[in-house]
Coordinates of C-alpha atoms in Angstrom, one line a residue:
X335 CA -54.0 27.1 21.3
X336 CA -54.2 23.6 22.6
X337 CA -58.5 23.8 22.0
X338 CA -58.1 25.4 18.2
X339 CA -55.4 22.0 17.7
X340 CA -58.3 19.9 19.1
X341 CA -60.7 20.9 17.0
X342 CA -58.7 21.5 14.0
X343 CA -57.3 17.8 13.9
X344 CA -60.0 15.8 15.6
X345 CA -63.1 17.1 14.4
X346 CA -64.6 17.5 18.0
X347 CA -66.3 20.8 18.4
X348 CA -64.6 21.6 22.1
X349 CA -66.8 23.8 24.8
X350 CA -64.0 24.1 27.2
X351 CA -60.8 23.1 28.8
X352 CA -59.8 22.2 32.8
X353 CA -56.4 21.9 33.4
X354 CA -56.0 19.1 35.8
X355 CA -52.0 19.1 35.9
X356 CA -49.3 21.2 34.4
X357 CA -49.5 18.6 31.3
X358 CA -53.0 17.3 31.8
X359 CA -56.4 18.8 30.5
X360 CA -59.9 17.4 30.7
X361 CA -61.7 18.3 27.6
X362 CA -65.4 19.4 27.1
X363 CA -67.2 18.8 23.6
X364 CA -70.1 18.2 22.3
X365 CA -69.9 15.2 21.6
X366 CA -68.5 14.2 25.2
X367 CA -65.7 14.6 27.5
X368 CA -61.9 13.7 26.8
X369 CA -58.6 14.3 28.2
X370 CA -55.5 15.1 26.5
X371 CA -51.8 15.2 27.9
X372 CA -48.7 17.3 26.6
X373 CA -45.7 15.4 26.1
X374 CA -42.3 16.0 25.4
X375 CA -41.3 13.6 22.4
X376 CA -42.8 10.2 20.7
X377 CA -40.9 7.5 23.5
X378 CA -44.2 6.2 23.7
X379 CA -45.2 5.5 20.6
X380 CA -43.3 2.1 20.1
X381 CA -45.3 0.8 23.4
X382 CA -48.2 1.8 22.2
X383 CA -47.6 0.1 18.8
X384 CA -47.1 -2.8 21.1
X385 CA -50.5 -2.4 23.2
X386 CA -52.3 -2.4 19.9
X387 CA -50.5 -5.1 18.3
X388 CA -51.0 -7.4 21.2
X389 CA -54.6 -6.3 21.7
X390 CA -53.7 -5.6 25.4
X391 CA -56.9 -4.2 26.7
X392 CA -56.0 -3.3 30.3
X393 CA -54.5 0.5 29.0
X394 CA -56.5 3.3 28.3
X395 CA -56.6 3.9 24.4
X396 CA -55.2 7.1 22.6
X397 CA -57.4 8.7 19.8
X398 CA -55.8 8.9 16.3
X399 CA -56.3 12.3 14.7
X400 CA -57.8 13.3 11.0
X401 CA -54.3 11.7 9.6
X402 CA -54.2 8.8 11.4
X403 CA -52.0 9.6 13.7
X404 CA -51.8 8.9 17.7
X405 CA -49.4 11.8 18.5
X406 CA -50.3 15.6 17.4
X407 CA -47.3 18.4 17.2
X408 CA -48.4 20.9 19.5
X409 CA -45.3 24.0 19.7
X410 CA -42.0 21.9 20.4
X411 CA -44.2 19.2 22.0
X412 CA -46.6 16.8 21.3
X413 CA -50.4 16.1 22.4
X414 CA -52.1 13.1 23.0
X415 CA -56.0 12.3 23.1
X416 CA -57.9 10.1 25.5
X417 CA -61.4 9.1 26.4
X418 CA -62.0 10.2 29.8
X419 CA -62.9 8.0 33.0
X420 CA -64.8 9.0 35.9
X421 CA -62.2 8.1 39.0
X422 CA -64.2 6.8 42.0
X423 CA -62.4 7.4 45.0
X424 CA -64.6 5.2 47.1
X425 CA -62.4 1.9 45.8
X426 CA -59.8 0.6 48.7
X427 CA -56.4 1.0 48.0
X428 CA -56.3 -2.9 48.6
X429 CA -58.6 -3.6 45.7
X430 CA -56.8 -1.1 43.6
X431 CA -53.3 -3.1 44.6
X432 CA -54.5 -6.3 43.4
X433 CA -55.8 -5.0 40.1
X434 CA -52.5 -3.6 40.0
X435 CA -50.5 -7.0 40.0
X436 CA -53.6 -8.6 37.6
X437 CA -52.6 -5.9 35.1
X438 CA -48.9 -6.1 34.9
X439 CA -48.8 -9.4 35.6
X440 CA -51.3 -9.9 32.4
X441 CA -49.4 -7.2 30.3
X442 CA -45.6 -9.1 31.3
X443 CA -47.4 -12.7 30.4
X444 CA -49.0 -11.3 26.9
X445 CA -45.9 -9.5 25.8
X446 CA -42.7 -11.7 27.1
X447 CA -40.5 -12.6 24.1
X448 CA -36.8 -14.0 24.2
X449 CA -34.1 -11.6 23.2
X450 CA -30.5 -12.8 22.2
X451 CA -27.7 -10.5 23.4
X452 CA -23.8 -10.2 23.2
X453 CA -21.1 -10.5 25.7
X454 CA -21.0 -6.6 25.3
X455 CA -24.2 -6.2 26.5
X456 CA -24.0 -8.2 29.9
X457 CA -20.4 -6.5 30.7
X458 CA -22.4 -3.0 30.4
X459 CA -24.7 -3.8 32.9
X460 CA -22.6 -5.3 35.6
X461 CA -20.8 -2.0 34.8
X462 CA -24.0 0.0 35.3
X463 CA -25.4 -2.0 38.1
X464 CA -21.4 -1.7 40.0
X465 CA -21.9 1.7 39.4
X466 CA -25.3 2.8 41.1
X467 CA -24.0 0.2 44.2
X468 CA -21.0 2.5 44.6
X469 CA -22.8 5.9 44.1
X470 CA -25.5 5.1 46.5
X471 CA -22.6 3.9 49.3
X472 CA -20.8 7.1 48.5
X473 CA -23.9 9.1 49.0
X474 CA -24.2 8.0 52.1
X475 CA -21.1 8.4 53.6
X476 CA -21.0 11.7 52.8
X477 CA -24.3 12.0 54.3
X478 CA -22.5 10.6 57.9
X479 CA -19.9 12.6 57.5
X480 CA -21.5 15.8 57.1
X481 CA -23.8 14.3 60.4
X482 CA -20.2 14.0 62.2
X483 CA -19.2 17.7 61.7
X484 CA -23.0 19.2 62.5
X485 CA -22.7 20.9 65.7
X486 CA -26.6 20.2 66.1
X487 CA -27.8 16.6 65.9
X488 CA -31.2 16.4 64.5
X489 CA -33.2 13.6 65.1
X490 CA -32.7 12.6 61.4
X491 CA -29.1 12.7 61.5
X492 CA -29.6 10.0 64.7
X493 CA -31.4 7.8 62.4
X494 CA -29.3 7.8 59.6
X495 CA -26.5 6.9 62.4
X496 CA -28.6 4.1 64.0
X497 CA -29.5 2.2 60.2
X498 CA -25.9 2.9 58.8
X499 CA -24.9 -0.7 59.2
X500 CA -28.4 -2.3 57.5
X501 CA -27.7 0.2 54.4
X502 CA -24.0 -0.8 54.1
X503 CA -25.0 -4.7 54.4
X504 CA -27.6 -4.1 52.2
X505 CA -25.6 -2.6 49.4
X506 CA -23.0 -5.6 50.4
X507 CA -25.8 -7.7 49.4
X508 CA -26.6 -6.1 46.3
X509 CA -22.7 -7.2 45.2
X510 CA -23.2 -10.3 46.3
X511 CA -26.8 -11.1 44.5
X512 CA -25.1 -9.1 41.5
X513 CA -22.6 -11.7 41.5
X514 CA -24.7 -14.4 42.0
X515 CA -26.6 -13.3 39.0
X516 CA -23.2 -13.1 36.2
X517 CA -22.6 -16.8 37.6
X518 CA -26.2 -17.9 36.7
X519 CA -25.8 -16.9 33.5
X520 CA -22.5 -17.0 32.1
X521 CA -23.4 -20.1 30.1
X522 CA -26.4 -17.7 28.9
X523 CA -26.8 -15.8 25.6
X524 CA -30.5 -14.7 26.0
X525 CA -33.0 -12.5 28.1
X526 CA -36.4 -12.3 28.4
X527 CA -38.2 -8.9 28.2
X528 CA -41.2 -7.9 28.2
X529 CA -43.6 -4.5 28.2
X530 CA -43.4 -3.0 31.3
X531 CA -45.7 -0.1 33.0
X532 CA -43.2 1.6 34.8
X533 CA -45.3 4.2 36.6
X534 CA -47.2 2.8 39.8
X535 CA -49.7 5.6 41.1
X536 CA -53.5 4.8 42.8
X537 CA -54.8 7.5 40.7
X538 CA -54.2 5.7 37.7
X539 CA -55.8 2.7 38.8
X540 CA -59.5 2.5 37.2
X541 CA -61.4 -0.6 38.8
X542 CA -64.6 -0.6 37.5
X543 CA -63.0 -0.2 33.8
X544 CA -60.3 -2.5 34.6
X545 CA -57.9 0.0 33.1
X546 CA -54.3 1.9 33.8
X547 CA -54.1 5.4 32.2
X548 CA -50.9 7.8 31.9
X549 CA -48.7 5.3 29.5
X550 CA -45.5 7.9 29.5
X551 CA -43.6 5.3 30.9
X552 CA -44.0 2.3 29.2
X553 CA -41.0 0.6 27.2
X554 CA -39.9 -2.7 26.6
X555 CA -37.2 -4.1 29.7
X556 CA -37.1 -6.9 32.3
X557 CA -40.6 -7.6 34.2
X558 CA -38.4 -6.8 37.6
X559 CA -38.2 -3.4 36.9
X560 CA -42.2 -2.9 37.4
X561 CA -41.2 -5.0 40.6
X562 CA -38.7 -2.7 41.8
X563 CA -40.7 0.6 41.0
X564 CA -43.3 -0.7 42.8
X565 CA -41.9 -1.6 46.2
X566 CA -39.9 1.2 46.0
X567 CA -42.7 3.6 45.8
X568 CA -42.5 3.2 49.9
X569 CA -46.0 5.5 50.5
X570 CA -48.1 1.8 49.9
X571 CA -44.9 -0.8 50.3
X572 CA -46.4 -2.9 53.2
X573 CA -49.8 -3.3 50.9
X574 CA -47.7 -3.7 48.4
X575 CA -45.7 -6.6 50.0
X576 CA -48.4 -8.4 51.3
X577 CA -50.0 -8.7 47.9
X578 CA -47.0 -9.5 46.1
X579 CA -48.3 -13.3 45.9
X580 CA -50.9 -12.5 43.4
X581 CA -48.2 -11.9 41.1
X582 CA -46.5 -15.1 41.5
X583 CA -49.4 -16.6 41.1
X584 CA -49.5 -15.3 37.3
X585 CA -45.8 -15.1 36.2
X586 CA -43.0 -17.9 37.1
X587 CA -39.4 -16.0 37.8
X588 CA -36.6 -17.8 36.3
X589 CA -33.7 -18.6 38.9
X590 CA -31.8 -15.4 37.3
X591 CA -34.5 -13.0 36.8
X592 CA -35.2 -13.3 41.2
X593 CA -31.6 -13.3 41.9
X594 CA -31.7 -10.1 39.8
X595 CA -34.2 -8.6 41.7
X596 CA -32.7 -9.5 44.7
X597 CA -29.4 -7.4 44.2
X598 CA -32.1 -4.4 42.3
X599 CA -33.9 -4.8 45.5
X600 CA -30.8 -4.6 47.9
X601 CA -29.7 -1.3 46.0
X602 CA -31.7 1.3 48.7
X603 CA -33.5 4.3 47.3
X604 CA -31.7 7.5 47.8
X605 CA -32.6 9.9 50.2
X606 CA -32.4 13.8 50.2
X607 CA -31.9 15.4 53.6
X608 CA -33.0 19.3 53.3
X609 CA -32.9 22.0 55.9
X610 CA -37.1 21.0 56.9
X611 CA -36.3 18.5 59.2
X612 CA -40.2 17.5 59.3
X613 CA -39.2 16.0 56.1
X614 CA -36.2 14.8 56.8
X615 CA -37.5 12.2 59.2
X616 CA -40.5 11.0 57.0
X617 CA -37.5 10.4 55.1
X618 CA -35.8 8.5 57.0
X619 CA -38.7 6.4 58.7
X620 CA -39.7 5.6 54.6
X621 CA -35.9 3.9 54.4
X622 CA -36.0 2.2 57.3
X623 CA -39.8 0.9 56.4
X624 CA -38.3 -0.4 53.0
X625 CA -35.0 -1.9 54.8
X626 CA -37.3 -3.4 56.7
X627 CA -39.9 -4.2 54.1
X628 CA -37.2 -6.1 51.2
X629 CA -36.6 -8.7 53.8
X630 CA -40.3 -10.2 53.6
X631 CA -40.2 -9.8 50.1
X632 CA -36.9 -12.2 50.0
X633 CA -38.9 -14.6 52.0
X634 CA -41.3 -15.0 49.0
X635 CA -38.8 -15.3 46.2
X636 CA -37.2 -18.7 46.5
X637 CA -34.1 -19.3 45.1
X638 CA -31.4 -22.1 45.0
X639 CA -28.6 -21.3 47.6
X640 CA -25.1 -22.3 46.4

């Protein structure tokens, strides 16, 4: 189905297809090799309206079809086309990290634009942000109290015990940043946004071509939340960390947007405990690596204490 679509709106005579993923195929023609990617809906298309508007060439380009279209109905879904690139895993993770930050830092820069907003707006997310700091403390006094009543202690149920204090006082912190942010800007009717990647995976990361591919998640927010996906992607946080300066080297903060991060930062991932205890205590040796992680990243943001 998906190879008759090809051919029928792209005028590419297609040898064969390799699925790579559940929503990813590599694509054989004659006239070379593509990829193509199944999607649910059209998110992406005002993104990619952006990426072409801005002439942002760091992103890996989609393929119009024959009517000039960059997304293709395929069943309930929709299709995408791509060139495809060679991935060389011979490049070091740190190389890949620092053309990471280039990237984003480059696609934040190019694509930052002021945004007025009401009082409605900034009353939301305080409500929002209030919110995810209570769920995540709740979450995790359940999680101690369902410890307390286990007639076997597992190791992982130890180290939940042991960190409970840092995650409370981190989550304490996130109030207190959160406040610290509504008082730096209460004078303030504006935000700054900008494109923002959203999706922080090695295997996207094409050196030689200086690209990123898989777009899915690109939309327009605040530059932090590319921060905040990032360090919280805990597998490469303490490459991440260390590296972090090549971003402040490109973009300036303003006083709100790091107190912002701050409290984002301070919010601790969640953490699923399961019935593989293997998995359980990755999971909690990932936390405590983050807990432990945030606090060098506060070092490198400088703000004003009041």
């Amino acid at each position: 189905m998906i190879q008759n679509l090809i051919q029928t709106k792209y005028d590419l005579e297609v040898i064969g297809l390799i699925q790579l993923s559940p929503k990813v195929y590599k694509v054989k023609t004659k006239q070379g090799f593509y990829c193509v990617k199944i999607i649910q809906d059209k998110k992406l298309e005002n993104a990619y309206q952006h990426i072409q508007t801005l002439h942002l060439h760091h992103f890996i380009s989609i393929i119009k079809n024959k009517d000039e279209h960059y997304f293709t109905p395929y069943q309930d879904q929709f299709i995408y086309l791509m060139p495809y690139l060679v991935y060389k895993n011979s490049i070091q993770k740190e190389l890949k990290i620092k053309m990471y930050y280039q990237i984003i830092a480059y696609l934040h820069k190019k694509s930052f634009f002021i945004q007025s907003e009401d009082e409605s707006f900034f009353e939301r997310q305080k409500e929002d942000l209030l919110r995810l700091i209570q769920t995540r403390k709740e979450e995790f006094e359940n999680m101690m109290k369902e410890f307390e009543f286990k007639k076997y202690k597992a190791p992982s149920g130890w180290m939940l015990v042991l960190n409970y204090y840092r995650i409370i006082e981190f989550l304490n912190q996130a109030r207190y940043y959160l406040s610290r942010y509504f008082e730096s800007i209460k004078e303030k009717k504006e935000i700054r946004l900008s494109l923002v990647y959203q999706h922080f995976d090695l295997n996207h990361i094409f050196v030689d071509q200086q690209k990123l591919i898989s777009l899915d998640h690109m939309k327009i927010n605040y530059c932090l939340y590319d921060l905040v996906e990032l360090f919280q992607n805990q597998k490469d946080l303490y490459e991440c960390i260390a590296l972090f300066d090549r971003y402040l080297e490109e973009i300036e903060l303003y006083q709100e947007e790091k107190i912002l991060l701050l409290c984002l930062l301070s919010i601790v991932p969640q953490v699923s405990l399961t019935e593989d205890e293997n998995n359980n205590i990755q999971e909690m040796a990932k936390l405590i690596c983050y807990m432990d992680g945030i606090v060098k990243i506060f070092k490198k943001l400088e703000i004003d204490e009041v």
